[in-house]
PDB file of C-alpha atoms and ligand atoms in Angstrom:
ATOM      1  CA  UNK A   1      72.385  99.675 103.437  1.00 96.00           C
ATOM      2  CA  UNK A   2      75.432  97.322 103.327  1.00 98.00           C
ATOM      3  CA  UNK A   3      77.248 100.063 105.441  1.00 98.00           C
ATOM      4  CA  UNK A   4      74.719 100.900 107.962  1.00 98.00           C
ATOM      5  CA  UNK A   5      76.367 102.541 111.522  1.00 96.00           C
ATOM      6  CA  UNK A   6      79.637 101.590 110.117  1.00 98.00           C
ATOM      7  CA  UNK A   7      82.768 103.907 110.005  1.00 99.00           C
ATOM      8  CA  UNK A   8      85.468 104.201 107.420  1.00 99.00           C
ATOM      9  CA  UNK A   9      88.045 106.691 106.549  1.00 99.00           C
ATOM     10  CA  UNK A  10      88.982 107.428 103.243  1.00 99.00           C
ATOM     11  CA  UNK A  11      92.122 109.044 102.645  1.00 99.00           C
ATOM     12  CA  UNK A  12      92.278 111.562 100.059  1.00 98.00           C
ATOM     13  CA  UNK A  13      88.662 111.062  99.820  1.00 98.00           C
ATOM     14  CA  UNK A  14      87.766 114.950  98.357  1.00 98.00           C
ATOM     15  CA  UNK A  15      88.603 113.757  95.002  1.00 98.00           C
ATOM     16  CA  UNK A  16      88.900 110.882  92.607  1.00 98.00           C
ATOM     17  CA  UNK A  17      88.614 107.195  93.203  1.00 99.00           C
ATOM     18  CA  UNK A  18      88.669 108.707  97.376  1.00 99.00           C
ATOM     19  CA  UNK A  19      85.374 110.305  96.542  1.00 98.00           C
ATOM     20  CA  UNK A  20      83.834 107.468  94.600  1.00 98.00           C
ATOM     21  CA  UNK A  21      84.646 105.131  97.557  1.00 99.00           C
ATOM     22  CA  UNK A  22      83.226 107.774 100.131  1.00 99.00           C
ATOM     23  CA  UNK A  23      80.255 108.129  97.845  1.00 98.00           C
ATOM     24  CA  UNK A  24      79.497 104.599  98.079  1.00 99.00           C
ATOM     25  CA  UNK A  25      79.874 103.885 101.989  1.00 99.00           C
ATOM     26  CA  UNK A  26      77.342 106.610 102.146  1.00 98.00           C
ATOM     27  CA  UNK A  27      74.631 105.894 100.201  1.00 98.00           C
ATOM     28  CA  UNK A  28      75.174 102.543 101.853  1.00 98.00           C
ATOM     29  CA  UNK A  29      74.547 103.911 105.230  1.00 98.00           C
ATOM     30  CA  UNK A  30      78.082 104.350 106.192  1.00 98.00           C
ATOM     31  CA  UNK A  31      79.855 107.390 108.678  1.00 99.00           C
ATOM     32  CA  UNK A  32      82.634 108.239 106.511  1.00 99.00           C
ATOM     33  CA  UNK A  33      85.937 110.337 106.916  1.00 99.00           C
ATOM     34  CA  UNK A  34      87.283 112.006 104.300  1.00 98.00           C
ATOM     35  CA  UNK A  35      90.366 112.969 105.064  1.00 98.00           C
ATOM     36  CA  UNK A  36      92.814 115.455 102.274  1.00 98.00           C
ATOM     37  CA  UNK A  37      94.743 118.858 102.594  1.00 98.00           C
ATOM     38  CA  UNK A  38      92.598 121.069 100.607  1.00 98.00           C
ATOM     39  CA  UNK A  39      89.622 122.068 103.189  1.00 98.00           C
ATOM     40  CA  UNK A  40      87.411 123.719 100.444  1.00 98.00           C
ATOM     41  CA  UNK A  41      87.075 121.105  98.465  1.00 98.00           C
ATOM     42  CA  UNK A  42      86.726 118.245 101.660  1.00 98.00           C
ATOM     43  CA  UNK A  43      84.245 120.503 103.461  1.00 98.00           C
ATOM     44  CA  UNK A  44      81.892 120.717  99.749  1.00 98.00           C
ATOM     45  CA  UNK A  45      82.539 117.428  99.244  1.00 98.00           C
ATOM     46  CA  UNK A  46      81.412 116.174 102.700  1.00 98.00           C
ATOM     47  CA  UNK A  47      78.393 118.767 102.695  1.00 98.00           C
ATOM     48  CA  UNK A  48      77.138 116.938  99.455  1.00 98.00           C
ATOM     49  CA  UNK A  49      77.284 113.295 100.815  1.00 98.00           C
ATOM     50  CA  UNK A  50      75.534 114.291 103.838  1.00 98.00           C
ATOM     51  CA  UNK A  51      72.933 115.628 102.325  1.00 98.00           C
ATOM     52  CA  UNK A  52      72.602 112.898  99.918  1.00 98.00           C
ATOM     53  CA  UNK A  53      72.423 110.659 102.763  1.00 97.00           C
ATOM     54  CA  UNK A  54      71.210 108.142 104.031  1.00 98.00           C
ATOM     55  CA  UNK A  55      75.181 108.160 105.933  1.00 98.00           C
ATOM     56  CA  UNK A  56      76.661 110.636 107.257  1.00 98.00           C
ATOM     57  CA  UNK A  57      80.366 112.303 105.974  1.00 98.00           C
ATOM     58  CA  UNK A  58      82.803 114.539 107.937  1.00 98.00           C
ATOM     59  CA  UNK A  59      85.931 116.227 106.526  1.00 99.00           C
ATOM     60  CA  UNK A  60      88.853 116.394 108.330  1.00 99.00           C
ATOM     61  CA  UNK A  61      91.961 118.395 107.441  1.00 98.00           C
ATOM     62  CA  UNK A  62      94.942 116.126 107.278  1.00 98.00           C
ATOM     63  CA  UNK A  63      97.844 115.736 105.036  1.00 99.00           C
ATOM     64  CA  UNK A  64      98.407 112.055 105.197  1.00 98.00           C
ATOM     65  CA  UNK A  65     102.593 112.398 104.855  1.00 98.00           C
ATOM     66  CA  UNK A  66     102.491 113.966 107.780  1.00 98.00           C
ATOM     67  CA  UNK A  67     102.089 110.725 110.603  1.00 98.00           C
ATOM     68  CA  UNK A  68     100.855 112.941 113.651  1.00 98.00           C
ATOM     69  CA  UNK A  69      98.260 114.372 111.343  1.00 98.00           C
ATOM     70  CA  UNK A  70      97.335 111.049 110.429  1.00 98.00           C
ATOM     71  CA  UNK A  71      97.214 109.591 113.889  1.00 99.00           C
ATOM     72  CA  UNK A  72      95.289 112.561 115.076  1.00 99.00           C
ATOM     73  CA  UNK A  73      92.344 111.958 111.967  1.00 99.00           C
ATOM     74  CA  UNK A  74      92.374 108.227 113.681  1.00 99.00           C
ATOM     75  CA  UNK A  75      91.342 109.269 116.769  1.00 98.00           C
ATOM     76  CA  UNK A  76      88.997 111.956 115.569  1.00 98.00           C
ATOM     77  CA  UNK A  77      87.102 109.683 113.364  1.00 99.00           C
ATOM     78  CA  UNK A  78      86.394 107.195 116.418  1.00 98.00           C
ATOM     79  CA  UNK A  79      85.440 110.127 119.198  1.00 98.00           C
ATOM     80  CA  UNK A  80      83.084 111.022 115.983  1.00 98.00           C
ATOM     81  CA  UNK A  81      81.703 107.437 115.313  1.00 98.00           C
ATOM     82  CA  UNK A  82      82.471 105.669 118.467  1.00 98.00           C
ATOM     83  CA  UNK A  83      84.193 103.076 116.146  1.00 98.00           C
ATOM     84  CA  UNK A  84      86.295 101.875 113.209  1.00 99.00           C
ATOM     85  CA  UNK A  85      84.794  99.352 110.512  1.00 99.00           C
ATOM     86  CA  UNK A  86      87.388 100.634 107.420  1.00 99.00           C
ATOM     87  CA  UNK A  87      90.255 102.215 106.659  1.00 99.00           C
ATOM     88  CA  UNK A  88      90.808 103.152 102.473  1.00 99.00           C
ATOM     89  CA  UNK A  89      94.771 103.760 102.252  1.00 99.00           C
ATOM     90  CA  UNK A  90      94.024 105.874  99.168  1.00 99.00           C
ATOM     91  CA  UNK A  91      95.625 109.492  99.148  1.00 99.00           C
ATOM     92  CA  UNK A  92      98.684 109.392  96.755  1.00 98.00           C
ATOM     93  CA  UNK A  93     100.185 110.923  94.212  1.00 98.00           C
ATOM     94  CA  UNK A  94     101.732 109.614  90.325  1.00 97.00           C
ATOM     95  CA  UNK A  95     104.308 111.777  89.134  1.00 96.00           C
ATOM     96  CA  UNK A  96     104.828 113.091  85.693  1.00 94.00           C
ATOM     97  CA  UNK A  97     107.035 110.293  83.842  1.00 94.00           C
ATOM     98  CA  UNK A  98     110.514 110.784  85.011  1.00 96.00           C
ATOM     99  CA  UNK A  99     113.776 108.662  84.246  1.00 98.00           C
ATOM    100  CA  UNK A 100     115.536 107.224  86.790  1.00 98.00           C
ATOM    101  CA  UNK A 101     118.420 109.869  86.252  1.00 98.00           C
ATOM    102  CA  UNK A 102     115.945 112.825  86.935  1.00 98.00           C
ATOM    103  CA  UNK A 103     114.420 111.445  89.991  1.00 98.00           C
ATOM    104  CA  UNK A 104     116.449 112.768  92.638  1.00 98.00           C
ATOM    105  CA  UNK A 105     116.834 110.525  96.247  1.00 98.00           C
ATOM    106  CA  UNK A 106     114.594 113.444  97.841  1.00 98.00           C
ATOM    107  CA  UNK A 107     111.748 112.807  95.220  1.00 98.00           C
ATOM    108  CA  UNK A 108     111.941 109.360  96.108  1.00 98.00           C
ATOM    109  CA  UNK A 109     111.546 109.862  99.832  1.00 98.00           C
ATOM    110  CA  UNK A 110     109.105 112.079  99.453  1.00 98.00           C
ATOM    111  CA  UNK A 111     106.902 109.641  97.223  1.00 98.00           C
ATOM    112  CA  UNK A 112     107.301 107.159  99.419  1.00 98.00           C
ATOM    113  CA  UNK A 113     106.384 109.117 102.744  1.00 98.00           C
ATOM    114  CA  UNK A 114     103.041 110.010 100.348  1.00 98.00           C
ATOM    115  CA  UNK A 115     102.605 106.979  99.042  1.00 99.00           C
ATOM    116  CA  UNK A 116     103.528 103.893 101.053  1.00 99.00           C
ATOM    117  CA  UNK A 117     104.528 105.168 104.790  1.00 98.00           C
ATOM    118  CA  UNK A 118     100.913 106.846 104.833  1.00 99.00           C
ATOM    119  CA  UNK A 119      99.488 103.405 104.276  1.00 99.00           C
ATOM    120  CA  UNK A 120     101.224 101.880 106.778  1.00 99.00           C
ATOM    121  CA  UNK A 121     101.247 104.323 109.612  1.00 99.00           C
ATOM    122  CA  UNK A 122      97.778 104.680 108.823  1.00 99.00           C
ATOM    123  CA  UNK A 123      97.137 100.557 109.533  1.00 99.00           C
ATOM    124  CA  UNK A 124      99.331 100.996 112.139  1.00 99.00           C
ATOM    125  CA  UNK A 125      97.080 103.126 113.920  1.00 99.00           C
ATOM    126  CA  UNK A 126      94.101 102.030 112.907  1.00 99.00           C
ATOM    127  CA  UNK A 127      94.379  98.296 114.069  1.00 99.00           C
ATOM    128  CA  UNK A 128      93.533  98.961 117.546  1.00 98.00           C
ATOM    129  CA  UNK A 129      89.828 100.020 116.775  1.00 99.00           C
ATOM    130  CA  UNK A 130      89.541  97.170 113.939  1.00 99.00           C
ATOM    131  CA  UNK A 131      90.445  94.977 116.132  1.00 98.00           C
ATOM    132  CA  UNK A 132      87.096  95.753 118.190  1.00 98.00           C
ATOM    133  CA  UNK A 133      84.839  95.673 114.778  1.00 98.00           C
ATOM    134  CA  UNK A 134      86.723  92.428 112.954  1.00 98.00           C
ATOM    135  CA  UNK A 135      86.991  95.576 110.722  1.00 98.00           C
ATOM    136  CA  UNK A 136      89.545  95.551 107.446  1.00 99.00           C
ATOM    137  CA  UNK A 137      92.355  97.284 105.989  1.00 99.00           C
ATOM    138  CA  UNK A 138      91.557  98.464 102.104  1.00 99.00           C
ATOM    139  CA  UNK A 139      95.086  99.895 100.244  1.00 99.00           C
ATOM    140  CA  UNK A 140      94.202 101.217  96.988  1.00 99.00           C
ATOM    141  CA  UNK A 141      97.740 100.535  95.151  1.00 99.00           C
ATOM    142  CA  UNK A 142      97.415 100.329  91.211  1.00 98.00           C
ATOM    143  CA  UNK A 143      98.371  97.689  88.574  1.00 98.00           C
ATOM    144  CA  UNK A 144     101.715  99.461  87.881  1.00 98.00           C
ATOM    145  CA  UNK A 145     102.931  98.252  91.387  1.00 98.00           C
ATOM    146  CA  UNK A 146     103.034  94.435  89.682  1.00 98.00           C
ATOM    147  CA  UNK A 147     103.538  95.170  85.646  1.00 98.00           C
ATOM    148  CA  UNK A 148     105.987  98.252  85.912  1.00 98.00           C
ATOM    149  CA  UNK A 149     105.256 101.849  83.968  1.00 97.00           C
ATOM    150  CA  UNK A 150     107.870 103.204  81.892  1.00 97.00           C
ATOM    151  CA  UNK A 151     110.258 106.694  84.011  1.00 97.00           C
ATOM    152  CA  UNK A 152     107.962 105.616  86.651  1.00 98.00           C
ATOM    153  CA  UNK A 153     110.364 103.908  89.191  1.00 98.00           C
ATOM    154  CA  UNK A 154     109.723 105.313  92.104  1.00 98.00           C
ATOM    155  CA  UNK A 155     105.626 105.464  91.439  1.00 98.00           C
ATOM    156  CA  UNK A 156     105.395 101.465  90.617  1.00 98.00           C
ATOM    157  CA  UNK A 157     108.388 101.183  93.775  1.00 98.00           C
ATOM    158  CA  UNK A 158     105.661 102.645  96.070  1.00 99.00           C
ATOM    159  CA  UNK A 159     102.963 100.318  95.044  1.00 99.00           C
ATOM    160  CA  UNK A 160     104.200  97.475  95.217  1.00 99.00           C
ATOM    161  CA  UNK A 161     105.790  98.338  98.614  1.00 99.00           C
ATOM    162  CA  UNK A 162     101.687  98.783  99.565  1.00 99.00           C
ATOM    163  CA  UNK A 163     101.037  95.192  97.806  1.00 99.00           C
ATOM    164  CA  UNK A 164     103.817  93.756 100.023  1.00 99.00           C
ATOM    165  CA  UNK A 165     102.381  95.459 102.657  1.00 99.00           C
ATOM    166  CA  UNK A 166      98.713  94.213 102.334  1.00 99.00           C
ATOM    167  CA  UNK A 167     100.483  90.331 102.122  1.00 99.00           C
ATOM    168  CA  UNK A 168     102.010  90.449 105.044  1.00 99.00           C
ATOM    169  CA  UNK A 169      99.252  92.256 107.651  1.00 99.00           C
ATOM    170  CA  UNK A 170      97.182  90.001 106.226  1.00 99.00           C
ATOM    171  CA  UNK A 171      98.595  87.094 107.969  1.00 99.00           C
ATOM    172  CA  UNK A 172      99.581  88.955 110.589  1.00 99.00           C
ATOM    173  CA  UNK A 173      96.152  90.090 111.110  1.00 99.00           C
ATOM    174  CA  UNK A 174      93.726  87.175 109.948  1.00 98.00           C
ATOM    175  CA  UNK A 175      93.854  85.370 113.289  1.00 98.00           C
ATOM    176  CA  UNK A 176      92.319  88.681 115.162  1.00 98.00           C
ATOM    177  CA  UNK A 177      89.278  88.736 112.675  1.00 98.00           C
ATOM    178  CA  UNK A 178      91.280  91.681 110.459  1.00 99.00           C
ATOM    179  CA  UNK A 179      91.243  90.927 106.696  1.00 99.00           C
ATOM    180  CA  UNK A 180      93.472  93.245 104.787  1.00 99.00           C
ATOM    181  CA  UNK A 181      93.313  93.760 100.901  1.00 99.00           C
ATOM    182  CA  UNK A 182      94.381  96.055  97.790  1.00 99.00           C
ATOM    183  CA  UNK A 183      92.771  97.261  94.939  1.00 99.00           C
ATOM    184  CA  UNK A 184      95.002  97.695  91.660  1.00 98.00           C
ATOM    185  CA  UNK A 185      93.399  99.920  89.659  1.00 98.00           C
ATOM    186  CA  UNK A 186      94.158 100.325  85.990  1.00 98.00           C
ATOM    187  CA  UNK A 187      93.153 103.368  84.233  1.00 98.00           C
ATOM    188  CA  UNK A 188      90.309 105.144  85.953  1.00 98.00           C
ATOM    189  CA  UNK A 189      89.079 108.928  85.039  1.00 98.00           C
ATOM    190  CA  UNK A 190      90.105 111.198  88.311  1.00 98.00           C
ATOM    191  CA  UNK A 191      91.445 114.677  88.376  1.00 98.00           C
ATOM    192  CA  UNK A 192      94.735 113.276  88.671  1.00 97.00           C
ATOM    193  CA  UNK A 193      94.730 110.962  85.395  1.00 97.00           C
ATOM    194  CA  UNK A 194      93.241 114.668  83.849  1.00 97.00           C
ATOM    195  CA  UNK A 195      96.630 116.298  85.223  1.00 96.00           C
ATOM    196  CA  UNK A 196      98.208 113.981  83.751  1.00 94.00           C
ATOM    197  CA  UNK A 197      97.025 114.130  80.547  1.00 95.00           C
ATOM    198  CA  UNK A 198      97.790 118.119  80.522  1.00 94.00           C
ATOM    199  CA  UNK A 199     101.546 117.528  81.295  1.00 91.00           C
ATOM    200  CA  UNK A 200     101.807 115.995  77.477  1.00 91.00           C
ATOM    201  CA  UNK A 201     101.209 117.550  73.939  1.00 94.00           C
ATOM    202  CA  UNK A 202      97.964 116.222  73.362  1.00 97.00           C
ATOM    203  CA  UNK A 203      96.009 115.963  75.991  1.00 97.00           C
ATOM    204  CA  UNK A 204      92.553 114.650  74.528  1.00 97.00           C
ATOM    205  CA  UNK A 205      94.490 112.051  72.301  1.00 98.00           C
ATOM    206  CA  UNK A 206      96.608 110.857  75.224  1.00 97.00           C
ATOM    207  CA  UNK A 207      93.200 110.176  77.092  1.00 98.00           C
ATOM    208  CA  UNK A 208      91.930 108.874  73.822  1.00 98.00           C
ATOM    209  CA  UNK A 209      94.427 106.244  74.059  1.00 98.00           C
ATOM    210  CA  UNK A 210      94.275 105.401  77.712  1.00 98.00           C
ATOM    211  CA  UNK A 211      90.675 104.586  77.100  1.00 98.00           C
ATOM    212  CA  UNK A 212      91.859 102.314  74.565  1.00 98.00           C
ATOM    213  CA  UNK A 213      93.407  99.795  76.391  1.00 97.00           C
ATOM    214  CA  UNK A 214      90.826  98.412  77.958  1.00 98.00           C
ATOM    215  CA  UNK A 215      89.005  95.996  76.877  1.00 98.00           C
ATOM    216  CA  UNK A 216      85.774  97.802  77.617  1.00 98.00           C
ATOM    217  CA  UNK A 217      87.326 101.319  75.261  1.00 98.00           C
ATOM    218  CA  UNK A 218      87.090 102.870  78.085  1.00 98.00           C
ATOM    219  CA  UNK A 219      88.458 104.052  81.507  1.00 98.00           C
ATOM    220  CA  UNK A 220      87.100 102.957  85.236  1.00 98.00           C
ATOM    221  CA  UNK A 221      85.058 105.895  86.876  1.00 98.00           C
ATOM    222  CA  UNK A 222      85.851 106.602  90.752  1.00 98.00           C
ATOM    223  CA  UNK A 223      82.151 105.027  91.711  1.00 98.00           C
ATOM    224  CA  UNK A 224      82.913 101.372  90.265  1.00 98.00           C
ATOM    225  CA  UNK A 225      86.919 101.558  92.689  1.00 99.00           C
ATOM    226  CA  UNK A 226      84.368 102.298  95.458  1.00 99.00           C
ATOM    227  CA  UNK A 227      81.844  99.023  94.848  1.00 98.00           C
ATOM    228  CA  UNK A 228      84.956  96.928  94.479  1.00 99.00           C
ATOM    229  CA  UNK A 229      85.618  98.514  98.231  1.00 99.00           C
ATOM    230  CA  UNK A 230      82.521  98.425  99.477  1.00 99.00           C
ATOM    231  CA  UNK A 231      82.713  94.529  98.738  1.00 99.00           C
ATOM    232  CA  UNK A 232      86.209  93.914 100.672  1.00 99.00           C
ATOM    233  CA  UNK A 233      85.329  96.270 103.602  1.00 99.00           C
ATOM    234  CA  UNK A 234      81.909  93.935 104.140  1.00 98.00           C
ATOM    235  CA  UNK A 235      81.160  90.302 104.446  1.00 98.00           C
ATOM    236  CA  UNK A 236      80.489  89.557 101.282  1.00 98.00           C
ATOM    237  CA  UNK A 237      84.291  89.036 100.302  1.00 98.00           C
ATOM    238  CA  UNK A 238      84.586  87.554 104.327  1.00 98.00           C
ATOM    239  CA  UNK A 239      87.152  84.667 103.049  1.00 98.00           C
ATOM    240  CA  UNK A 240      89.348  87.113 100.958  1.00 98.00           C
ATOM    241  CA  UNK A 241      92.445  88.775 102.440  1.00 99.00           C
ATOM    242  CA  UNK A 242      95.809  89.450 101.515  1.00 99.00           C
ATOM    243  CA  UNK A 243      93.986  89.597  98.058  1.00 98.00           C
ATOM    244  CA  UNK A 244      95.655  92.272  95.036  1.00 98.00           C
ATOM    245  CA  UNK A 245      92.621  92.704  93.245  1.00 98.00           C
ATOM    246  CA  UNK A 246      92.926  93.811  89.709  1.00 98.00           C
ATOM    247  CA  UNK A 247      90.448  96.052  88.860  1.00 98.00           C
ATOM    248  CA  UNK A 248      91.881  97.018  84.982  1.00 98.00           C
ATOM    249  CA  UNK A 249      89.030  96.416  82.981  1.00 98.00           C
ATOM    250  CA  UNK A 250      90.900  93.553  81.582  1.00 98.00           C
ATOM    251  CA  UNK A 251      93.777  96.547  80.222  1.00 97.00           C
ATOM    252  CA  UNK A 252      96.663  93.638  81.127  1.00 96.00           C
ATOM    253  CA  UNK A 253      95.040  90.948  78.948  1.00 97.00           C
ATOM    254  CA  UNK A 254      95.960  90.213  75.632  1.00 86.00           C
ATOM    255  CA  UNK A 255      99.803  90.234  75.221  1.00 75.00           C
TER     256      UNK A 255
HETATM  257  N1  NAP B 301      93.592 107.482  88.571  1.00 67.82           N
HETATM  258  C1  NAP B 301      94.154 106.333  88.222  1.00 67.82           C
HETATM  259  O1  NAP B 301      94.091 105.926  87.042  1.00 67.82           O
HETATM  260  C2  NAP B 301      94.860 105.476  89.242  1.00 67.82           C
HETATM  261  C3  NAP B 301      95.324 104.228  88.833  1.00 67.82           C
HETATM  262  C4  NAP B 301      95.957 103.410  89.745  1.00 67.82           C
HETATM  263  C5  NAP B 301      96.121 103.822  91.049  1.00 67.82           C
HETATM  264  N2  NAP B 301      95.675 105.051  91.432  1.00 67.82           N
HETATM  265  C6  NAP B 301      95.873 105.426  92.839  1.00 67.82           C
HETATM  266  O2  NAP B 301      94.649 105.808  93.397  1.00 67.82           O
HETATM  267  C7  NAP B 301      94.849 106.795  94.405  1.00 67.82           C
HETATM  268  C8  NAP B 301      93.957 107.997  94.130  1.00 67.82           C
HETATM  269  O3  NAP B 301      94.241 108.499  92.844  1.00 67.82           O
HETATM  270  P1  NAP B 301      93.284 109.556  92.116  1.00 67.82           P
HETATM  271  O4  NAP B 301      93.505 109.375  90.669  1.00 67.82           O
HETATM  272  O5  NAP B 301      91.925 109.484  92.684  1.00 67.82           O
HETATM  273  O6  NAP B 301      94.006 110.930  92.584  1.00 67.82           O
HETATM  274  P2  NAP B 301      93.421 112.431  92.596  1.00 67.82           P
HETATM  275  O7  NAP B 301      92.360 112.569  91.600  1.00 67.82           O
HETATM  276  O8  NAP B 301      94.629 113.314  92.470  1.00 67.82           O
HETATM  277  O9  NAP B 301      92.842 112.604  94.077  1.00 67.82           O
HETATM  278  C9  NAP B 301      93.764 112.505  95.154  1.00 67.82           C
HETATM  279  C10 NAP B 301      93.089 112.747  96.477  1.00 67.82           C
HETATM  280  O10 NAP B 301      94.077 112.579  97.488  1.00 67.82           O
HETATM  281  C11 NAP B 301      94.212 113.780  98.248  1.00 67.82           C
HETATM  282  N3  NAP B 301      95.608 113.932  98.640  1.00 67.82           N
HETATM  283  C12 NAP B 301      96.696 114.091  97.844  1.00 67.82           C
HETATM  284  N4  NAP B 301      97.800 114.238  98.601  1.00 67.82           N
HETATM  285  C13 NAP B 301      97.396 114.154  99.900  1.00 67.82           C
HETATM  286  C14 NAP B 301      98.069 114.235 101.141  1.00 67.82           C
HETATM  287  N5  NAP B 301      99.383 114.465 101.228  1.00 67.82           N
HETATM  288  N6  NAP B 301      97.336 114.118 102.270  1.00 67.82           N
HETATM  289  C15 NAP B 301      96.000 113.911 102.216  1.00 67.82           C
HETATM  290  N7  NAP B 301      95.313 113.815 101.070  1.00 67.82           N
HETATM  291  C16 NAP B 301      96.017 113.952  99.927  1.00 67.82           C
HETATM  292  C17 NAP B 301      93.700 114.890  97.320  1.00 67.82           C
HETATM  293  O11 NAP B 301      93.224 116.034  98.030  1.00 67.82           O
HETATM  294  P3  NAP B 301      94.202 117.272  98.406  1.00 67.82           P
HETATM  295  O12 NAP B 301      95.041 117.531  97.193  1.00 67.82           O
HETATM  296  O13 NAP B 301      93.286 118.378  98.773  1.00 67.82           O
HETATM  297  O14 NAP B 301      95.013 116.818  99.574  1.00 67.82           O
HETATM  298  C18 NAP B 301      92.539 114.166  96.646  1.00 67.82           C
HETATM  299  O15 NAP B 301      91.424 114.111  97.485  1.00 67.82           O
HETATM  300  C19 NAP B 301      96.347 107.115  94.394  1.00 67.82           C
HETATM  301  O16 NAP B 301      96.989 106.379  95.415  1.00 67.82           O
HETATM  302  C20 NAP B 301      96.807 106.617  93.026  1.00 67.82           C
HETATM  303  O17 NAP B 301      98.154 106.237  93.037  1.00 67.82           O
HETATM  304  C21 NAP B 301      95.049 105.887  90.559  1.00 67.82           C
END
């Protein structure tokens, strides 16, 4: 119960690493938000975590590009909780691989209003009530944002804009009790690493492969992004911030 009476919101928490962390915080005792576009699949997925207990899990409609709809979540989650322990910057989106040619300025601005000015409207609005709780700021960016993907410019430009981002509200924050801190995933199996896959001519080797290069032959799952949160978002990681955590599975090693 590491989470007990705590609140977090997880963006884009319906699916994928979102739901892993949201899983997590729950069976840990935590009120989670999960906050994505598709209700359906939000509203089942909050049902299940419920009832799994011992937290408790609300959906909330919200498509995180859109910075009203993100400001209005905010304030839902704390008339909900009465407070604000966590926010998981995690909704976002990787394109298929396109050169820099292809990707047109309005692709770009688009990806970045997804990726990056989600995650920082969304601290933005969320420092007040952290401020109250000492709470923290989790940005789930990937490993890309620091190594570089090939026709992936404008997906590796958005995360490291969120790296950048965690650096510097980390010292701006650290003096009111805030600590702020990314995750870089590597490979991890989600529905969106699955799309992937299905954009190219083989999708079961191209998975294959991804497994591959890690040093474990295999990808992350969601659950094992959401213990890596769990630990920043309590005091066990209490002198971390401004921290990129690479969470690869050792895929970077080895050159
Ligand atoms: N999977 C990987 O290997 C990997 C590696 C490194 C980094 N990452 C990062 O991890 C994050 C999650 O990736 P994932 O693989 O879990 O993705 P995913 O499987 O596609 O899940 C994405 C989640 O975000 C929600 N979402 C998407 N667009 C949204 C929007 N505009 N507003 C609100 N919610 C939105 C989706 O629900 P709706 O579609 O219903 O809105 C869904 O719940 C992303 O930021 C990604 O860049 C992933």
């Amino acid at each position: 119960m590491r989470f007990e009476q705590r609140a977090v919101i997880v963006t884009g928490g319906s699916k994928g690493i979102g739901s892993g962390c949201a899983e997590v915080f729950c069976r840990e005792g935590g009120l989670v938000a999960i906050l994505s576009r598709g209700r359906e699949a939000g509203e089942a997925r909050a049902r299940e975590l419920t009832e799994a207990g011992p937290g408790r899990c609300l959906f909330l409609q919200c498509d995180v590009s859109q910075p009203a709809e993100l400001e209005a979540a905010v304030a839902r989650t704390v008339a909900e909780f009465g407070r604000l322990d966590c926010l998981i910057s995690n909704a976002g989106w990787h394109p298929p691989a396109t050169s820099i040619e292809e990707t047109s300025l309005d692709d770009l601005q688009s990806l970045l209003q997804l990726n990056f000015i989600s995650t920082f409207a969304g601290a933005k609005f969320a420092v007040p009530h952290l401020r109250k709780t000492r709470g923290t700021l989790i940005n789930i960016a990937s490993m890309v944002g620091v190594l570089g993907q090939d026709r992936a410019a404008a997906y590796c430009s958005t995360k490291a804009a969120q790296i950048g981002l965690t650096k510097a509200l980390a010292v701006e924050l650290g003096g009111d009790g805030i600590r702020v801190n990314a995750i870089l995933p590597g490979n991890v199996d989600t529905p969106l690493m699955r799309d992937w896959a299905a954009t190219l001519e083989d999708p079961a080797g191209a998975l294959k492969r991804v497994e591959q290069l890690q040093v474990f032959g295999r990808m992350a799952n969601a659950e094992e992004i959401g213990r890596t949160a769990l630990f920043l978002a309590t005091e066990d990681s209490s002198f971390l911030t401004g921290v990129a955590l690479e969470a690869d599975g050792g895929a970077s090693l080895d050159y």
